[in-house]
Coordinates of C-alpha atoms in Angstrom, one line a residue:
M13 CA 36.8 32.5 16.9
T14 CA 40.2 33.8 16.5
L15 CA 42.1 36.2 14.2
P16 CA 44.7 34.6 11.8
G17 CA 47.8 33.8 13.8
E18 CA 46.3 34.6 17.2
K19 CA 45.4 32.3 20.1
S20 CA 42.1 32.4 21.9
P21 CA 42.2 34.2 25.3
Q22 CA 42.8 31.5 27.9
V23 CA 40.8 31.1 31.2
S24 CA 42.6 28.8 33.6
T25 CA 40.9 27.6 36.9
A26 CA 42.7 25.7 39.7
G27 CA 41.0 24.0 42.6
F28 CA 42.2 23.9 46.2
S29 CA 41.4 23.2 49.8
L30 CA 42.4 25.8 52.5
D31 CA 42.3 25.6 56.3
R32 CA 43.3 27.8 59.2
N33 CA 44.6 26.2 62.4
A34 CA 43.9 27.4 65.8
N35 CA 46.7 30.0 65.7
G36 CA 45.2 31.6 62.7
V37 CA 47.7 30.4 60.1
F38 CA 46.4 29.6 56.7
R39 CA 47.5 26.7 54.7
I40 CA 46.6 25.1 51.4
R41 CA 46.2 21.5 52.1
S42 CA 45.7 20.2 48.5
A43 CA 45.7 21.9 45.1
S44 CA 45.3 20.9 41.4
K45 CA 48.3 21.1 39.0
A46 CA 46.8 24.3 37.5
L47 CA 47.5 26.3 40.7
Y48 CA 51.2 25.5 40.6
Q49 CA 51.3 26.6 36.9
I50 CA 49.4 29.9 37.5
L51 CA 51.8 30.7 40.4
D52 CA 54.8 29.3 38.5
V53 CA 55.9 27.1 41.3
D54 CA 57.7 23.8 41.4
P55 CA 55.5 21.3 43.0
G56 CA 58.4 20.0 44.8
A57 CA 59.4 23.4 46.2
P58 CA 59.7 23.5 50.2
T59 CA 57.8 26.8 50.5
G60 CA 53.9 26.5 51.2
L61 CA 51.5 27.4 48.4
W62 CA 49.6 29.9 50.6
D63 CA 52.9 31.8 51.4
T64 CA 53.8 31.7 47.7
L65 CA 50.5 33.0 46.7
C66 CA 50.7 35.9 49.3
Q67 CA 54.1 36.8 47.9
R68 CA 52.8 36.9 44.3
I69 CA 50.0 39.4 45.4
H70 CA 50.4 42.8 43.5
P71 CA 51.7 45.5 46.0
E72 CA 48.8 47.7 45.1
D73 CA 46.3 45.0 45.7
R74 CA 47.7 43.6 48.9
A75 CA 45.6 45.7 51.3
D76 CA 42.3 44.5 49.6
F77 CA 43.6 40.8 49.8
D78 CA 44.4 41.1 53.5
A79 CA 41.1 42.6 54.3
A80 CA 39.2 39.8 52.4
F81 CA 41.0 37.1 54.4
H82 CA 41.4 38.8 57.7
D83 CA 39.6 36.9 60.5
P84 CA 37.0 35.3 58.1
D85 CA 33.7 33.9 59.3
I86 CA 33.6 30.1 58.8
T87 CA 29.9 30.5 57.7
Q88 CA 30.6 33.0 55.0
D89 CA 31.7 32.6 51.4
M90 CA 34.9 34.7 50.5
S91 CA 35.8 36.2 47.2
W92 CA 38.6 38.5 45.9
Q93 CA 39.7 39.6 42.5
G94 CA 43.1 41.3 41.9
R95 CA 46.5 41.1 40.3
L96 CA 49.4 38.7 40.8
L97 CA 52.9 39.6 39.8
V98 CA 54.4 36.3 38.5
S99 CA 57.9 36.5 36.9
G100 CA 57.5 40.1 36.1
E101 CA 54.1 39.5 34.4
I102 CA 50.8 40.7 35.7
R103 CA 47.9 38.2 36.0
I104 CA 44.5 39.0 36.9
V105 CA 42.9 36.4 39.0
T106 CA 39.7 35.8 41.1
I107 CA 39.7 33.7 44.3
D108 CA 36.4 32.2 45.5
V109 CA 36.2 30.1 48.7
Q110 CA 33.3 28.4 50.6
P111 CA 33.2 26.9 54.1
V112 CA 32.8 23.1 54.5
V113 CA 32.1 21.1 57.7
S114 CA 35.3 19.7 59.2
S115 CA 35.7 16.9 61.8
T116 CA 38.8 18.8 63.4
A117 CA 39.1 22.0 65.2
D118 CA 40.6 23.6 62.0
T119 CA 38.5 25.9 59.9
T120 CA 38.2 24.5 56.3
W121 CA 37.3 26.0 52.9
I122 CA 37.3 24.7 49.4
G123 CA 38.0 27.2 46.5
T124 CA 39.1 28.1 43.0
L125 CA 41.5 30.4 41.6
T126 CA 40.7 31.5 38.2
K127 CA 43.1 33.3 35.9
L128 CA 41.4 35.9 33.8
P129 CA 42.4 36.7 30.2
E130 CA 44.7 39.6 29.6
A131 CA 43.5 42.9 28.1
G132 CA 45.4 42.1 25.0
D133 CA 43.7 38.7 24.7
L134 CA 40.3 40.5 25.1
N135 CA 41.1 43.0 22.4
R136 CA 41.9 40.1 20.1
A137 CA 38.9 38.2 21.0
F138 CA 36.8 41.3 20.5
A139 CA 38.3 41.9 17.1
A140 CA 37.6 38.2 16.0
V141 CA 34.1 38.6 16.8
L142 CA 33.6 41.8 14.9
E143 CA 35.3 40.2 11.9
A144 CA 33.0 37.2 12.0
A145 CA 30.1 39.5 12.2
Q146 CA 31.4 41.7 9.4
A147 CA 31.0 44.6 11.6
V148 CA 32.9 48.0 12.0
M149 CA 33.0 49.8 15.4
V150 CA 32.4 53.5 15.0
R151 CA 32.6 56.5 17.3
Y152 CA 31.0 59.8 16.9
D153 CA 32.7 62.7 18.8
I154 CA 29.8 65.1 19.7
L155 CA 32.2 68.0 20.4
R156 CA 34.1 67.8 17.3
Q157 CA 31.1 66.8 15.3
E158 CA 33.3 64.0 13.7
N159 CA 32.9 60.4 12.8
Q160 CA 35.8 58.1 13.7
W161 CA 36.5 54.4 12.6
D162 CA 39.7 52.3 12.3
P163 CA 41.7 52.6 9.0
S164 CA 41.0 49.0 8.3
G165 CA 37.3 49.8 8.1
R166 CA 36.6 47.1 10.8
V167 CA 37.7 47.9 14.4
L168 CA 37.8 51.1 16.3
T169 CA 40.3 50.6 19.2
F170 CA 40.8 52.8 22.2
D171 CA 44.6 53.3 21.7
E172 CA 45.0 57.0 20.9
D173 CA 48.3 56.2 19.2
I174 CA 46.5 54.2 16.4
P175 CA 45.5 56.6 13.6
K176 CA 41.8 56.7 12.8
L177 CA 39.7 57.6 9.6
T178 CA 37.5 60.7 10.4
M179 CA 34.7 62.4 8.5
D180 CA 32.8 65.7 9.5
R181 CA 29.2 65.6 10.3
A182 CA 28.1 67.6 7.2
K183 CA 29.8 65.3 4.9
W184 CA 28.6 62.2 6.5
E185 CA 25.0 63.7 6.3
M186 CA 25.3 64.2 2.6
L187 CA 26.1 60.4 2.2
L188 CA 22.8 59.4 3.7
H189 CA 19.8 58.4 1.4
P190 CA 17.4 61.4 1.1
E191 CA 14.6 59.1 2.2
D192 CA 16.4 58.0 5.3
R193 CA 18.3 61.2 6.3
E194 CA 15.5 62.8 8.4
D195 CA 14.7 59.7 10.6
V196 CA 18.5 59.0 11.2
L197 CA 19.2 62.7 12.2
H198 CA 16.3 62.8 14.5
I199 CA 17.2 59.7 16.4
M200 CA 20.9 60.8 16.6
G201 CA 19.8 64.3 17.9
E202 CA 17.9 62.6 20.8
M203 CA 21.0 60.6 21.8
E204 CA 23.1 63.8 21.6
R205 CA 20.8 65.5 23.9
G206 CA 20.7 62.6 26.2
T207 CA 17.0 61.9 25.9
R208 CA 17.6 58.6 24.4
Q209 CA 20.2 56.2 25.5
S210 CA 20.5 53.7 22.6
A211 CA 18.8 53.0 19.2
M212 CA 19.0 50.8 16.3
L213 CA 19.4 52.6 13.0
L214 CA 18.8 51.2 9.6
Y215 CA 19.7 53.4 6.6
R216 CA 21.2 53.5 3.2
R217 CA 24.6 55.2 2.7
L218 CA 26.3 56.3 -0.6
N219 CA 29.3 54.1 -1.3
A220 CA 32.5 55.2 -3.3
D221 CA 31.5 53.2 -6.3
G222 CA 28.2 55.2 -6.5
T223 CA 26.0 52.4 -5.1
W224 CA 23.8 52.6 -2.1
R225 CA 24.6 50.2 0.7
W226 CA 22.3 49.3 3.6
R227 CA 23.8 49.8 7.1
R228 CA 22.3 48.7 10.3
V229 CA 24.0 50.6 13.3
L230 CA 23.5 49.7 17.0
A231 CA 24.6 52.8 18.8
G232 CA 24.4 54.3 22.3
I233 CA 25.8 57.1 24.5
G234 CA 29.6 56.2 25.0
E235 CA 30.9 58.9 27.2
R236 CA 29.4 61.6 29.4
D237 CA 31.1 64.6 31.3
A238 CA 30.8 65.3 34.9
T239 CA 27.4 66.7 34.5
G240 CA 26.1 63.7 32.6
K241 CA 26.1 65.4 29.2
P242 CA 26.9 63.0 26.2
L243 CA 30.3 63.5 24.9
S244 CA 30.4 60.7 22.2
L245 CA 28.1 58.0 20.7
M246 CA 29.6 54.6 20.1
G247 CA 28.4 51.4 18.3
F248 CA 28.7 48.9 15.7
S249 CA 27.9 49.3 12.0
Y250 CA 26.9 46.3 9.9
D251 CA 26.7 46.1 6.0
V252 CA 23.2 44.4 5.6
T253 CA 22.9 45.2 1.9
T254 CA 22.6 41.5 1.0
V255 CA 20.0 40.9 3.6
M256 CA 17.8 43.9 2.6
E257 CA 18.0 43.0 -1.1
E258 CA 16.9 39.5 -0.3
L259 CA 14.3 41.0 1.9
E260 CA 13.0 43.3 -0.9
R261 CA 13.1 40.3 -3.3
V262 CA 11.1 38.2 -0.9
T263 CA 8.7 41.2 -0.1
A264 CA 8.1 41.7 -3.9
E265 CA 7.4 38.0 -4.4
A266 CA 5.1 37.9 -1.4
A267 CA 3.3 41.0 -2.9
A268 CA 3.1 39.2 -6.2
L269 CA 1.7 36.1 -4.5
R270 CA -0.9 38.2 -2.5
D271 CA -2.0 39.7 -5.8
A272 CA -2.1 36.3 -7.5
L273 CA -4.1 34.9 -4.4
D274 CA -6.5 37.8 -4.5
E275 CA -7.2 37.1 -8.2
S276 CA -7.5 33.5 -7.6
K277 CA -10.0 34.1 -4.7
V278 CA -12.0 36.2 -7.2
I279 CA -11.8 33.6 -9.9
L280 CA -12.6 30.8 -7.3
A281 CA -15.6 32.7 -5.9
Q282 CA -17.0 33.3 -9.4
T283 CA -16.3 29.6 -10.3
A284 CA -18.0 28.5 -7.1
Y285 CA -21.0 30.7 -7.8
E286 CA -21.2 29.3 -11.5
L287 CA -20.9 25.7 -10.4
T288 CA -23.4 26.1 -7.6
E289 CA -25.8 27.7 -9.9
N290 CA -25.3 25.1 -12.8
I291 CA -25.0 21.7 -11.1
P292 CA -28.2 19.6 -10.9
I293 CA -27.9 19.7 -7.1
G294 CA -29.4 22.6 -5.1
T295 CA -27.3 24.0 -2.3
Y296 CA -28.0 26.2 0.6
T297 CA -26.6 27.7 3.9
M298 CA -28.3 28.2 7.1
V299 CA -26.9 30.2 10.1
L300 CA -27.9 30.2 13.8
E301 CA -26.2 33.1 15.5
P302 CA -25.9 33.1 19.4
G303 CA -29.1 34.1 21.1
D304 CA -31.3 33.2 18.2
E305 CA -33.8 30.4 18.4
L306 CA -34.3 29.9 14.6
A307 CA -31.6 29.4 11.9
Q308 CA -32.0 31.9 8.9
F309 CA -31.1 31.2 5.2
R310 CA -27.9 33.1 4.1
F311 CA -27.5 31.4 0.8
M312 CA -29.9 29.5 -1.6
S313 CA -28.7 28.4 -5.1
R314 CA -31.2 28.9 -8.0
R315 CA -31.6 25.0 -8.3
F316 CA -32.5 24.9 -4.6
L317 CA -35.3 27.4 -5.1
E318 CA -36.5 25.5 -8.2
I319 CA -36.6 22.1 -6.6
M320 CA -38.5 23.5 -3.5
G321 CA -40.9 25.6 -5.3
L322 CA -39.7 28.7 -3.3
D323 CA -38.7 32.3 -3.9
A324 CA -35.6 33.7 -2.1
E325 CA -37.4 36.6 -0.4
T326 CA -40.1 34.3 1.2
A327 CA -37.6 31.9 2.3
R328 CA -35.4 34.5 4.0
A329 CA -38.3 36.1 5.7
D330 CA -39.7 32.9 6.9
P331 CA -37.3 29.8 7.0
L332 CA -40.0 27.5 7.9
S333 CA -41.7 28.1 4.6
A334 CA -39.4 25.5 3.2
F335 CA -41.5 22.9 4.8
E336 CA -44.8 23.8 3.1
C337 CA -43.9 21.9 0.1
V338 CA -43.4 18.6 1.9
H339 CA -46.0 16.0 0.8
P340 CA -48.8 15.8 3.4
D341 CA -48.3 12.1 4.1
D342 CA -44.6 12.7 4.8
Y343 CA -44.8 16.1 6.6
D344 CA -44.9 15.1 10.2
D345 CA -42.1 12.6 9.9
W346 CA -39.9 15.1 8.0
V347 CA -40.4 18.0 10.6
Q348 CA -39.6 15.5 13.3
K349 CA -36.3 14.4 11.6
N350 CA -35.1 17.9 10.8
A351 CA -36.0 19.2 14.5
H352 CA -33.9 16.3 16.0
A353 CA -30.9 17.0 13.8
F354 CA -31.2 20.7 14.6
V355 CA -31.4 20.3 18.3
H356 CA -28.8 17.7 18.7
R357 CA -26.5 19.4 16.0
K358 CA -26.2 16.2 14.0
P359 CA -25.4 15.6 10.4
F360 CA -28.6 15.1 8.5
R361 CA -29.4 12.9 5.5
E362 CA -33.0 11.9 4.5
E363 CA -35.4 11.4 1.7
T364 CA -38.9 12.7 1.4
R365 CA -41.6 13.6 -1.3
L366 CA -42.5 17.1 -2.1
L367 CA -45.8 18.2 -3.7
V368 CA -44.9 21.3 -6.0
D369 CA -47.3 22.5 -8.5
G370 CA -49.6 19.4 -8.3
Q371 CA -46.6 17.1 -9.1
V372 CA -45.0 14.7 -6.7
R373 CA -41.0 15.0 -6.5
W374 CA -38.8 12.8 -4.5
I375 CA -35.7 14.6 -2.9
V376 CA -32.7 13.6 -0.8
A377 CA -31.4 16.5 1.7
E378 CA -28.1 16.3 3.3
S379 CA -26.4 18.8 5.7
I380 CA -23.4 19.1 8.1
P381 CA -23.3 21.5 11.0
R382 CA -20.2 23.3 12.2
Q383 CA -19.6 25.9 14.9
V384 CA -17.3 28.8 14.4
A385 CA -15.3 30.8 17.0
D386 CA -18.0 33.2 17.9
G387 CA -20.5 30.5 18.7
T388 CA -22.4 30.7 15.5
W389 CA -23.7 27.4 14.1
I390 CA -23.6 27.1 10.3
W391 CA -25.4 24.4 8.2
E392 CA -24.1 23.8 4.7
G393 CA -26.4 21.6 2.8
V394 CA -27.4 20.0 -0.5
I395 CA -30.8 18.9 -2.0
Q396 CA -31.1 16.8 -5.1
D397 CA -34.2 15.8 -7.0
I398 CA -34.2 12.0 -7.2
T399 CA -37.6 11.6 -8.7
D400 CA -36.3 9.8 -11.8
Q401 CA -34.2 7.5 -9.6
K402 CA -37.2 6.7 -7.6
I403 CA -39.4 5.9 -10.7
S404 CA -36.5 3.6 -11.9
E405 CA -36.2 1.9 -8.6
Q406 CA -40.0 1.2 -8.6
A407 CA -39.7 -0.2 -12.1
L408 CA -36.8 -2.2 -11.1
R409 CA -38.7 -3.6 -8.2
R410 CA -41.7 -4.5 -10.4
A411 CA -39.3 -6.1 -12.9
N412 CA -37.7 -8.3 -10.2
Q413 CA -41.0 -9.2 -8.8
T414 CA -42.1 -10.3 -12.3
L415 CA -38.9 -12.2 -12.7
L416 CA -39.2 -13.9 -9.2
E417 CA -42.8 -14.8 -10.1
A418 CA -41.6 -16.3 -13.4
A419 CA -38.8 -18.1 -11.9
S420 CA -41.2 -19.5 -9.2
E421 CA -43.6 -20.5 -11.8
K422 CA -40.8 -22.2 -13.9
A423 CA -39.7 -24.1 -10.8
R424 CA -43.2 -25.3 -10.2
I425 CA -43.5 -26.4 -13.8
A426 CA -40.3 -28.2 -13.7
E427 CA -41.3 -29.9 -10.4
R428 CA -44.6 -30.9 -12.0
E429 CA -42.8 -32.2 -15.0
A430 CA -40.4 -34.2 -12.8
L431 CA -43.3 -35.7 -10.8
L432 CA -45.1 -36.7 -13.9
K433 CA -41.9 -38.3 -15.2
D434 CA -41.7 -40.2 -11.9
I435 CA -45.4 -41.2 -12.2
H436 CA -44.7 -42.3 -15.7
D437 CA -41.4 -44.1 -15.0
G438 CA -43.0 -45.6 -11.8
F439 CA -46.5 -46.9 -11.5
G440 CA -47.6 -45.5 -14.8
N441 CA -45.6 -48.2 -16.4
T442 CA -46.8 -50.8 -14.2
L443 CA -50.4 -49.8 -14.7
A444 CA -49.9 -49.8 -18.5
I445 CA -48.5 -53.4 -18.4
G446 CA -51.1 -54.5 -16.0
K447 CA -53.8 -53.1 -18.3
M448 CA -52.5 -54.9 -21.2
R449 CA -52.3 -58.2 -19.5
L450 CA -55.7 -57.8 -18.0
R451 CA -57.1 -57.1 -21.5
G452 CA -55.6 -60.5 -22.7
G453 CA -57.3 -62.3 -19.9
D454 CA -54.5 -64.3 -18.8
V455 CA -53.8 -62.6 -15.5
P456 CA -55.1 -64.3 -12.4
A457 CA -56.9 -62.1 -9.9
T458 CA -54.1 -62.4 -7.4
E459 CA -51.5 -61.1 -9.8
A460 CA -53.9 -58.1 -10.7
V461 CA -54.2 -57.3 -7.0
E462 CA -50.3 -57.2 -6.8
V463 CA -50.0 -54.9 -9.8
I464 CA -52.4 -52.6 -8.2
E465 CA -50.6 -52.7 -4.8
D466 CA -47.3 -52.0 -6.6
C467 CA -49.0 -48.9 -8.1
L468 CA -50.2 -47.8 -4.7
A469 CA -46.7 -48.3 -3.1
D470 CA -45.2 -46.1 -5.8
L471 CA -47.9 -43.5 -5.2
R472 CA -47.2 -43.5 -1.6
I473 CA -43.4 -42.8 -2.1
L474 CA -44.4 -39.8 -4.2
I475 CA -46.9 -38.5 -1.6
N476 CA -44.5 -39.3 1.4
S477 CA -41.7 -37.2 -0.4
L478 CA -43.9 -34.3 -1.1
D479 CA -45.3 -34.3 2.5
A480 CA -41.8 -34.5 3.9
E481 CA -40.9 -30.7 3.5
G482 CA -39.0 -29.8 6.6
E483 CA -38.7 -33.4 7.8
S484 CA -35.7 -35.8 7.9
L485 CA -34.9 -38.4 5.3
W486 CA -35.9 -41.1 7.8
S487 CA -39.6 -40.2 7.4
V488 CA -39.4 -41.3 3.7
L489 CA -36.9 -44.3 4.0
G490 CA -38.6 -45.9 7.0
S491 CA -42.1 -46.1 5.5
L492 CA -40.6 -47.3 2.2
L493 CA -38.7 -50.1 3.8
E494 CA -41.8 -51.1 6.0
R495 CA -43.7 -51.5 2.8
I496 CA -41.1 -53.5 1.0
A497 CA -40.6 -55.8 4.0
A498 CA -44.3 -56.4 4.1
R499 CA -44.3 -57.4 0.3
A500 CA -41.4 -59.7 1.0
R501 CA -42.6 -61.5 3.9
H502 CA -43.5 -64.5 1.9
L503 CA -40.1 -64.8 0.8
S504 CA -37.1 -66.6 2.4
L505 CA -35.4 -63.2 2.9
D506 CA -34.2 -61.4 6.1
L507 CA -34.5 -57.6 5.3
T508 CA -33.0 -55.3 8.0
W509 CA -32.1 -51.7 8.3
D510 CA -30.4 -49.0 10.5
L511 CA -31.8 -45.6 9.7
D512 CA -30.9 -43.6 13.0
A513 CA -28.4 -41.5 11.1
S514 CA -31.1 -40.4 8.6
R515 CA -32.9 -38.6 11.3
R516 CA -30.2 -35.9 11.1
I517 CA -30.2 -35.7 7.2
Y518 CA -32.6 -33.0 5.7
L519 CA -33.2 -32.8 1.9
R520 CA -35.6 -31.0 -0.5
P521 CA -38.8 -33.1 -1.4
R522 CA -37.4 -33.7 -4.8
Q523 CA -34.1 -35.1 -3.4
M524 CA -36.1 -37.1 -0.8
L525 CA -37.8 -38.8 -3.8
Q526 CA -34.6 -39.4 -5.7
A527 CA -32.9 -40.9 -2.7
A528 CA -36.0 -43.2 -2.1
R529 CA -36.1 -44.3 -5.7
I530 CA -32.4 -45.3 -5.8
M531 CA -32.7 -47.2 -2.6
Q532 CA -36.0 -48.9 -3.7
E533 CA -34.3 -49.9 -7.1
A534 CA -31.2 -51.3 -5.3
V535 CA -33.3 -53.4 -3.0
A536 CA -35.7 -54.5 -5.7
N537 CA -32.6 -55.8 -7.8
A538 CA -31.2 -57.6 -4.9
I539 CA -34.5 -59.4 -4.4
R540 CA -35.1 -60.2 -8.1
H541 CA -31.7 -61.0 -9.3
S542 CA -29.2 -62.0 -6.6
G543 CA -30.9 -64.7 -4.9
A544 CA -29.9 -63.2 -1.6
Q545 CA -31.0 -64.6 1.8
A546 CA -30.3 -61.3 3.7
I547 CA -30.4 -57.7 2.6
H548 CA -29.2 -54.8 5.1
V549 CA -29.8 -51.1 4.6
A550 CA -27.7 -48.7 6.7
V551 CA -27.5 -44.9 6.7
T552 CA -24.3 -43.2 8.2
G553 CA -23.0 -39.8 8.6
G554 CA -25.8 -37.5 8.9
E555 CA -25.4 -33.7 8.8
Q556 CA -28.1 -31.0 8.4
D557 CA -26.3 -29.9 5.1
G558 CA -27.4 -33.3 3.5
T559 CA -24.2 -35.0 3.7
G560 CA -24.4 -38.8 4.5
Q561 CA -24.3 -42.2 2.9
I562 CA -27.0 -44.9 2.2
A563 CA -25.6 -48.5 1.7
I564 CA -27.5 -51.5 0.6
R565 CA -25.7 -54.7 1.1
D566 CA -26.8 -58.4 0.2
N567 CA -25.3 -61.8 0.3
G568 CA -26.5 -63.0 -3.0
Q569 CA -24.8 -63.7 -6.3
G570 CA -22.4 -60.8 -7.2
F571 CA -22.3 -59.2 -10.4
D572 CA -20.1 -56.9 -12.7
P573 CA -21.2 -53.3 -12.5
K574 CA -19.6 -52.7 -15.8
G575 CA -21.4 -55.5 -17.5
H576 CA -24.3 -55.1 -20.1
Y577 CA -27.7 -56.1 -18.6
R578 CA -31.3 -55.8 -20.0
G579 CA -33.5 -53.3 -18.4
R580 CA -32.9 -49.7 -17.3
G581 CA -32.7 -50.2 -13.5
L582 CA -29.1 -49.4 -13.1
E583 CA -29.0 -46.5 -15.7
N584 CA -31.9 -44.9 -13.9
M585 CA -30.2 -45.1 -10.5
R586 CA -27.0 -43.4 -12.1
Q587 CA -29.1 -40.6 -13.7
R588 CA -31.0 -39.9 -10.5
A589 CA -27.6 -39.7 -8.6
K590 CA -26.0 -37.6 -11.2
A591 CA -29.0 -35.1 -11.4
E592 CA -28.6 -34.3 -7.7
G593 CA -24.7 -34.3 -7.8
W594 CA -24.3 -37.4 -5.8
K595 CA -21.9 -40.3 -6.0
L596 CA -23.3 -43.8 -6.7
L597 CA -20.9 -46.9 -6.2
F598 CA -21.3 -50.5 -6.9
Q599 CA -19.0 -53.0 -5.1
A600 CA -19.0 -56.7 -5.5
G601 CA -18.1 -59.1 -2.5
T602 CA -15.2 -61.7 -2.6
D603 CA -15.6 -64.9 -4.6
D604 CA -18.4 -63.1 -6.5
K605 CA -20.6 -63.2 -3.4
G606 CA -22.7 -60.3 -2.3
T607 CA -23.1 -56.8 -3.7
Q608 CA -22.9 -53.4 -1.9
V609 CA -24.5 -50.3 -3.5
T610 CA -23.4 -47.0 -1.7
L611 CA -25.2 -43.7 -2.4
D612 CA -23.0 -40.7 -1.2
L613 CA -25.3 -37.8 -0.5
G614 CA -22.4 -35.2 -0.4
T615 CA -21.4 -33.0 -3.3
G616 CA -20.4 -35.3 -6.3

């Protein structure tokens, strides 16, 4: 930092290389531009730089310079500080050279010449530093008992011609704050006697406007006589009033915060205690100190003691008494779980039953261990009475079981009703018609046998579907087509099928029956109404999730699926497919020849 209107003290450094030939003559082989400027030499001048440098050495310093560069050792660094006399101006410089390895016989050094700041520059720089720090340089003359400082109130210089403000010791002491005076004078007395070299003083001093200002003084012994006795104390005085006032404010705020924190701690502790004592959960703390084998209760809430049926004195005297209330059927398991968590220092959370005053209680206990700096282990835990919860869970399980049983019974009834409907729609109707015709006496014995065989075939479909639990669709369709083929053997009809894919299709028994019914109806319609000579049944796809298709194709007379026909065969097929979410598609062949019925077992 510089004072207004002043320049910073300049430090100039020049580099050069120096050698000495076999005759001992020095020569500067190369140099930076700064060396010419410091020596005030024209770079084009014929005179060598080393000779010019020697000419510029101050007469009073020449002997030291010659001694430094007289017969130098090549392995040794050389350094010299002194004055140059350049154009009537004294310049303080430092020359430093170091030897380097050379390929010639000449001795070679590289070096620097540094021009140091002048005393005036140093003083100005020093003044700038003090101004920036808002400091005052002070001097106390021990012999005169007098304080001295610069009239500006900032810098005390060493120039005796500059007037100084002074104040005698007695008056200065009266300006010290009564609370600080004794300490300040004691420390100053030690420095005046020479028993203390330096000190930092912090005190309050009365200002001219009647206010107290804080001063921080860094002082030490400045001068001594020939015997070493201190003659003066010197130092720097800083006005730190703003800092101290801010410190006092912060200290006061910190004290207020500490008081508020202490009060908050008291309130928090009381709140925690009240909360612990009034929540429906019991809390406790167990401590295992280094060297102990058994943890001890340090805290037990009132609710904890109530749930466990304990009294605090007994539990503190014997921590194992907390296990005495555990239900006999749960005791061994509970002790084992607690011991495992204790030995391995693991978090614990388990449920058990207690037997307290002849009543069974369900509890859940949870604790987490932690270790403090001195090696002590601490378990903070909670215990909760969950008896009502367990009773509710048991009631819920009973209700769920009842619902499951009711749902199962409902499913059985629905299945039974569906089977009864199939019996009624299938061979039930066939038997009823046959019975009516037999009563009229107009049915030949052969037709009666056929009626009975139709009923038996229908019954076999039901039985096969019910027995197919866990089997593939092939087990039902294969046996059904075998029976149809046997019944149609006297007809001029070629009935074929490809059921390999059905071996990979698995359906529920009810679905098995529905698929068989739809196929049976489609084949029966083709035989009765189409006049077909060939019927082919094919199953494609085949996945375990039930996807796949059943296609029944004939070469008979086609029909319009949207037309109106007597009987309920087609409608029954549609209803069965819809009930299972399947798609049923009727497709007529070209030129009204042939029909294909496709049942898609995927989701409809």
